[in-house]
mmCIF file of C-alpha atoms in Angstrom:
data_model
loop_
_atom_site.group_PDB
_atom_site.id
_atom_site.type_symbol
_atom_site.label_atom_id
_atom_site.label_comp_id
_atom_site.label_asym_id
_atom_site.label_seq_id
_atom_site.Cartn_x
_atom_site.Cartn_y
_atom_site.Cartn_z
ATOM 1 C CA UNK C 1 0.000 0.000 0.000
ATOM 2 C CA UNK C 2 1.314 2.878 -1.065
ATOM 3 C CA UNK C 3 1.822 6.305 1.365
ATOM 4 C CA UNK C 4 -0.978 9.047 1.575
ATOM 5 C CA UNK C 5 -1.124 12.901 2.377
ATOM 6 C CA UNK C 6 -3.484 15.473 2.689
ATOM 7 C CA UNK C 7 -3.670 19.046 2.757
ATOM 8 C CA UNK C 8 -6.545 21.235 3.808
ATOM 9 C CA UNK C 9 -6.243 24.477 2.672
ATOM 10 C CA UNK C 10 -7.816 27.206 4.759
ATOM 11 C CA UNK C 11 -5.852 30.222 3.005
ATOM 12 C CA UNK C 12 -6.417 32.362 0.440
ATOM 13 C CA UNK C 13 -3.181 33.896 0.099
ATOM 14 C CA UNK C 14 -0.169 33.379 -2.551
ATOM 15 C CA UNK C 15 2.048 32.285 -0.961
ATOM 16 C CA UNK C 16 0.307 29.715 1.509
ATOM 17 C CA UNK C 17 -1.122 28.281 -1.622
ATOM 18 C CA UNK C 18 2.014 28.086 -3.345
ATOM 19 C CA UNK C 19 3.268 26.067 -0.853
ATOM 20 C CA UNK C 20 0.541 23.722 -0.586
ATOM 21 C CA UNK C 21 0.841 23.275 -4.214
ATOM 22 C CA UNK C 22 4.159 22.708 -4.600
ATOM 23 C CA UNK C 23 4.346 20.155 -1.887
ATOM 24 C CA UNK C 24 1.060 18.606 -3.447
ATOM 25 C CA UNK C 25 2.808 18.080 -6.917
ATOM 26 C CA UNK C 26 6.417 17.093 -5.440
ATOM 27 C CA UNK C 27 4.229 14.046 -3.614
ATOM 28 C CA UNK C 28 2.648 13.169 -6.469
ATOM 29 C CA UNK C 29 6.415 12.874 -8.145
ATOM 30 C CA UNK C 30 7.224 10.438 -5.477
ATOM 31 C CA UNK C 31 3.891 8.387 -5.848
ATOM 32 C CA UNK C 32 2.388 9.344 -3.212
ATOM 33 C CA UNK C 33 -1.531 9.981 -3.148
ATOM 34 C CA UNK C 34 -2.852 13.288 -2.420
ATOM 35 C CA UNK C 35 -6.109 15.036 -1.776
ATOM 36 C CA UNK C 36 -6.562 18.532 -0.750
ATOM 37 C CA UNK C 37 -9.479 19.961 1.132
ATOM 38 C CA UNK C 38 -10.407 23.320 0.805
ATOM 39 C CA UNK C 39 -12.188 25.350 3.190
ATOM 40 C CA UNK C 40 -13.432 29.072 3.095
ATOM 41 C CA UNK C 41 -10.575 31.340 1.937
ATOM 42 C CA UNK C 42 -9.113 28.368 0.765
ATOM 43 C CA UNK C 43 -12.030 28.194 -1.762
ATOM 44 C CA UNK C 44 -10.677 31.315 -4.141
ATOM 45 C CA UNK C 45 -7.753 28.789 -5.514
ATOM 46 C CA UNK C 46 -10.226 26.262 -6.891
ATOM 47 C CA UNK C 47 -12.777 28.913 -8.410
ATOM 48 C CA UNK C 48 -13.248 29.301 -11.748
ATOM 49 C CA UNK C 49 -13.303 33.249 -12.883
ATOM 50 C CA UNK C 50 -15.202 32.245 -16.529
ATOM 51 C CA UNK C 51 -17.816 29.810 -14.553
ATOM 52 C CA UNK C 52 -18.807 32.704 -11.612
ATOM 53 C CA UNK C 53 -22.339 33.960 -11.252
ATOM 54 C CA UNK C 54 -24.154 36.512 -9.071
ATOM 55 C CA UNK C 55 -27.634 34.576 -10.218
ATOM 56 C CA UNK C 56 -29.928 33.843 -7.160
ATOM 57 C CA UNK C 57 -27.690 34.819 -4.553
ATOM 58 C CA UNK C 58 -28.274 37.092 -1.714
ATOM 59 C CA UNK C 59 -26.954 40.636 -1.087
ATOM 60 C CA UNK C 60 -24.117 39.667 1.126
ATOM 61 C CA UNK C 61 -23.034 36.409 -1.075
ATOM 62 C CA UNK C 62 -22.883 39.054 -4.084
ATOM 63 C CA UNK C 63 -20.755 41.982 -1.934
ATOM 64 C CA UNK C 64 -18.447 38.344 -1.488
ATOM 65 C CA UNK C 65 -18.301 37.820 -5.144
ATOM 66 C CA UNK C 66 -17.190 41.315 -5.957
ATOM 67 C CA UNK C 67 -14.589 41.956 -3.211
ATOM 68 C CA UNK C 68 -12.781 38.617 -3.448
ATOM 69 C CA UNK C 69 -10.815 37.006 -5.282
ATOM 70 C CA UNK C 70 -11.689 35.332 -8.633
ATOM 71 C CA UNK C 71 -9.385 32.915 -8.697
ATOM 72 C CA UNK C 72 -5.704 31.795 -7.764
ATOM 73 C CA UNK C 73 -4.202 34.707 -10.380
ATOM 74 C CA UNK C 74 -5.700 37.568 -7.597
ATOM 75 C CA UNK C 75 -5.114 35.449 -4.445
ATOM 76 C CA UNK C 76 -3.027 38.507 -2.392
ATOM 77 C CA UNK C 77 0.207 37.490 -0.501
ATOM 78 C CA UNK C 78 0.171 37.096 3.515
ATOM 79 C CA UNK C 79 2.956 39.357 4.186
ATOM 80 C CA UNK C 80 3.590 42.793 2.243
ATOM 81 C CA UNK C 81 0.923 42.603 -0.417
ATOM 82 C CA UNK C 82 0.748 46.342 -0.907
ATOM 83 C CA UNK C 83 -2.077 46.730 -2.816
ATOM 84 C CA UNK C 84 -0.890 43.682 -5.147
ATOM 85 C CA UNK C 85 2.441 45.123 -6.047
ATOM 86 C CA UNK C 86 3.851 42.855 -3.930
ATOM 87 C CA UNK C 87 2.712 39.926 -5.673
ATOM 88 C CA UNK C 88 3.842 41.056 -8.673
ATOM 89 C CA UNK C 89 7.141 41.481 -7.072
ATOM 90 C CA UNK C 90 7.354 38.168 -5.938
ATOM 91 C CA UNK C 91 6.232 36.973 -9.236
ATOM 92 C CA UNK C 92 9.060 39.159 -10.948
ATOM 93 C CA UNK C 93 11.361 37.254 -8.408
ATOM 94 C CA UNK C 94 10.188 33.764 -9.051
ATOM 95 C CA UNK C 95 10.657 34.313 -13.035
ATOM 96 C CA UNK C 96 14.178 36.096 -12.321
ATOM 97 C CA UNK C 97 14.916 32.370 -10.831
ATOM 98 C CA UNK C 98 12.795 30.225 -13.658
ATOM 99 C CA UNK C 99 10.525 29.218 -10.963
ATOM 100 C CA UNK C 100 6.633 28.745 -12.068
ATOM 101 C CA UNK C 101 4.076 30.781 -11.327
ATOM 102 C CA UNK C 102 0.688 29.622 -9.044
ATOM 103 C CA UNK C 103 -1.032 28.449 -11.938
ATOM 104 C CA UNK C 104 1.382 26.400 -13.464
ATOM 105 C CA UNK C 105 1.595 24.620 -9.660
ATOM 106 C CA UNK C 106 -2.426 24.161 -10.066
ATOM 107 C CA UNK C 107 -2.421 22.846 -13.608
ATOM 108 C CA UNK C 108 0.418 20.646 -13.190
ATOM 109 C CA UNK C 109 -2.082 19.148 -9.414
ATOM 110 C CA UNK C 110 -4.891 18.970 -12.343
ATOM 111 C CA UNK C 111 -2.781 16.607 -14.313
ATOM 112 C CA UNK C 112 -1.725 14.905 -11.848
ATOM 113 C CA UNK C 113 -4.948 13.571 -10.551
ATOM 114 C CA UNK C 114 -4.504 15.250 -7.111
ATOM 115 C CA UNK C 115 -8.253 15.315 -5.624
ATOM 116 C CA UNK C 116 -9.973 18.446 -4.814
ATOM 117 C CA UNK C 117 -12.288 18.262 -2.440
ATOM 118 C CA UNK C 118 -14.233 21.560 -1.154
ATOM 119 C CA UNK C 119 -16.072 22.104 2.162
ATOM 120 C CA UNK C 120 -19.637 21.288 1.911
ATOM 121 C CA UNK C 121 -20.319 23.861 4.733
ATOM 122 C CA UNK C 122 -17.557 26.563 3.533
ATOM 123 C CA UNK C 123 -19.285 26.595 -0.137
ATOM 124 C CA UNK C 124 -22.827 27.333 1.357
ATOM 125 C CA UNK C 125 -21.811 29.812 3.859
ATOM 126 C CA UNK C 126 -19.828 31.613 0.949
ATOM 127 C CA UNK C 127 -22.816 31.442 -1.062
ATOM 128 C CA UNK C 128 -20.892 29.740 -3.591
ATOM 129 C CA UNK C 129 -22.317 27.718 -6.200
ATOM 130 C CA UNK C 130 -20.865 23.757 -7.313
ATOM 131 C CA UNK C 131 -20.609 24.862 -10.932
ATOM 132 C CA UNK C 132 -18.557 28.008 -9.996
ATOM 133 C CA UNK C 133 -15.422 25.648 -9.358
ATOM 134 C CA UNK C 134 -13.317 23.713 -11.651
ATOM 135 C CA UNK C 135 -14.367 20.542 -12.499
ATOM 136 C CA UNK C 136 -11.754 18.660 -10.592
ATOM 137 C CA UNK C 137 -13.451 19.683 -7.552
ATOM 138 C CA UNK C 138 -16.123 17.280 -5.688
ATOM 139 C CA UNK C 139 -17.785 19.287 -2.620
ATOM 140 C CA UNK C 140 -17.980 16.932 0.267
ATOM 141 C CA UNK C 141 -18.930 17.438 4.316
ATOM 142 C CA UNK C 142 -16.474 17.301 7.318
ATOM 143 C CA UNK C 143 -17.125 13.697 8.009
ATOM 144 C CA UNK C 144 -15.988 12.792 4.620
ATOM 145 C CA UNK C 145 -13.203 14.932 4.639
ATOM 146 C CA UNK C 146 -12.149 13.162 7.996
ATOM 147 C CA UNK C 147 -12.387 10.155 6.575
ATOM 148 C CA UNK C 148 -9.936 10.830 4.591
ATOM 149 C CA UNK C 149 -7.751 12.762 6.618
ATOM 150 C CA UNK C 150 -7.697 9.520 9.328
ATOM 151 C CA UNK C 151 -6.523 7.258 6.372
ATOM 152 C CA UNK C 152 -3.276 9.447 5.371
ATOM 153 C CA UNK C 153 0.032 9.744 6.160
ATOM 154 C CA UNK C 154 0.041 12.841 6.829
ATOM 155 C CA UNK C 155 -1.785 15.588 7.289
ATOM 156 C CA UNK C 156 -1.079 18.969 6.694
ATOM 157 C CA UNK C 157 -2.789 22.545 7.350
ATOM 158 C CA UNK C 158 -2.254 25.898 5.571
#
């Protein structure tokens, strides 16, 4: 039986995410199996900005839509974000070195089979909607997500 890891991803910030998803893809290199959970800000990485709707949602789930994120390419850093420019300093930095950018970490966990998984609770309370999120992403409850958690390797939380 081969080893297992999972990752719940509360953030919704850069660099956290970045992290997650380059220790996500680097498992999958060594065979190991990996799901990721994500929960509220968490949610922004795995939205799609082309599939978003403000169609039968309520006054405070559309103020949510328009004031967060739309998706991993506005996700703000944790530390020194100033405004965004310092995301685009860090992402001036990471091509200076070659390094890929957060999307090229999320496509390569796409193609890797790495299984999304968003908070059942999280989406509803966000007033998100299933078919706002890429289609790698099955929306599942706590239990399930424990489930899983209880069966890996490791767990890890960012």
């Amino acid at each position: 039986m081969g080893k297992k890891m999972n990752l719940l991803m509360f953030s919704g910030e850069y660099d956290k995410a970045m992290a997650g998803l380059i220790l996500a893809n680097t498992a999958r290199e060594i065979d190991v199996e990996v799901t990721m959970f994500f929960a509220f800000w968490g949610l922004f990485l795995v939205r799609d900005p082309e599939k978003m709707t403000l169609e039968d949602k309520t006054i405070y789930e559309k103020l949510m839509d328009v004031i967060t994120p739309k998706g991993p390419h506005q996700l703000p850093l944790s530390r020194m974000n100033f405004g965004g420019l310092g995301r685009m300093m860090l992402e001036e930095m990471m091509e200076d070195q070659g390094a890929p950018k957060l999307v090229h970490f999320l496509k390569g966990a796409r193609k890797k089979n790495i299984k999304f998984y968003a908070c059942k609770l999280s989406v509803e309370i966000m007033g998100f909607k299933p078919e706002e999120f890429l289609p790698e992403v099955e929306i599942i409850d706590a239990a399930a997500y424990l489930k899983d958690a209880l069966e890996s390797d490791m767990q890890l939380f960012i």
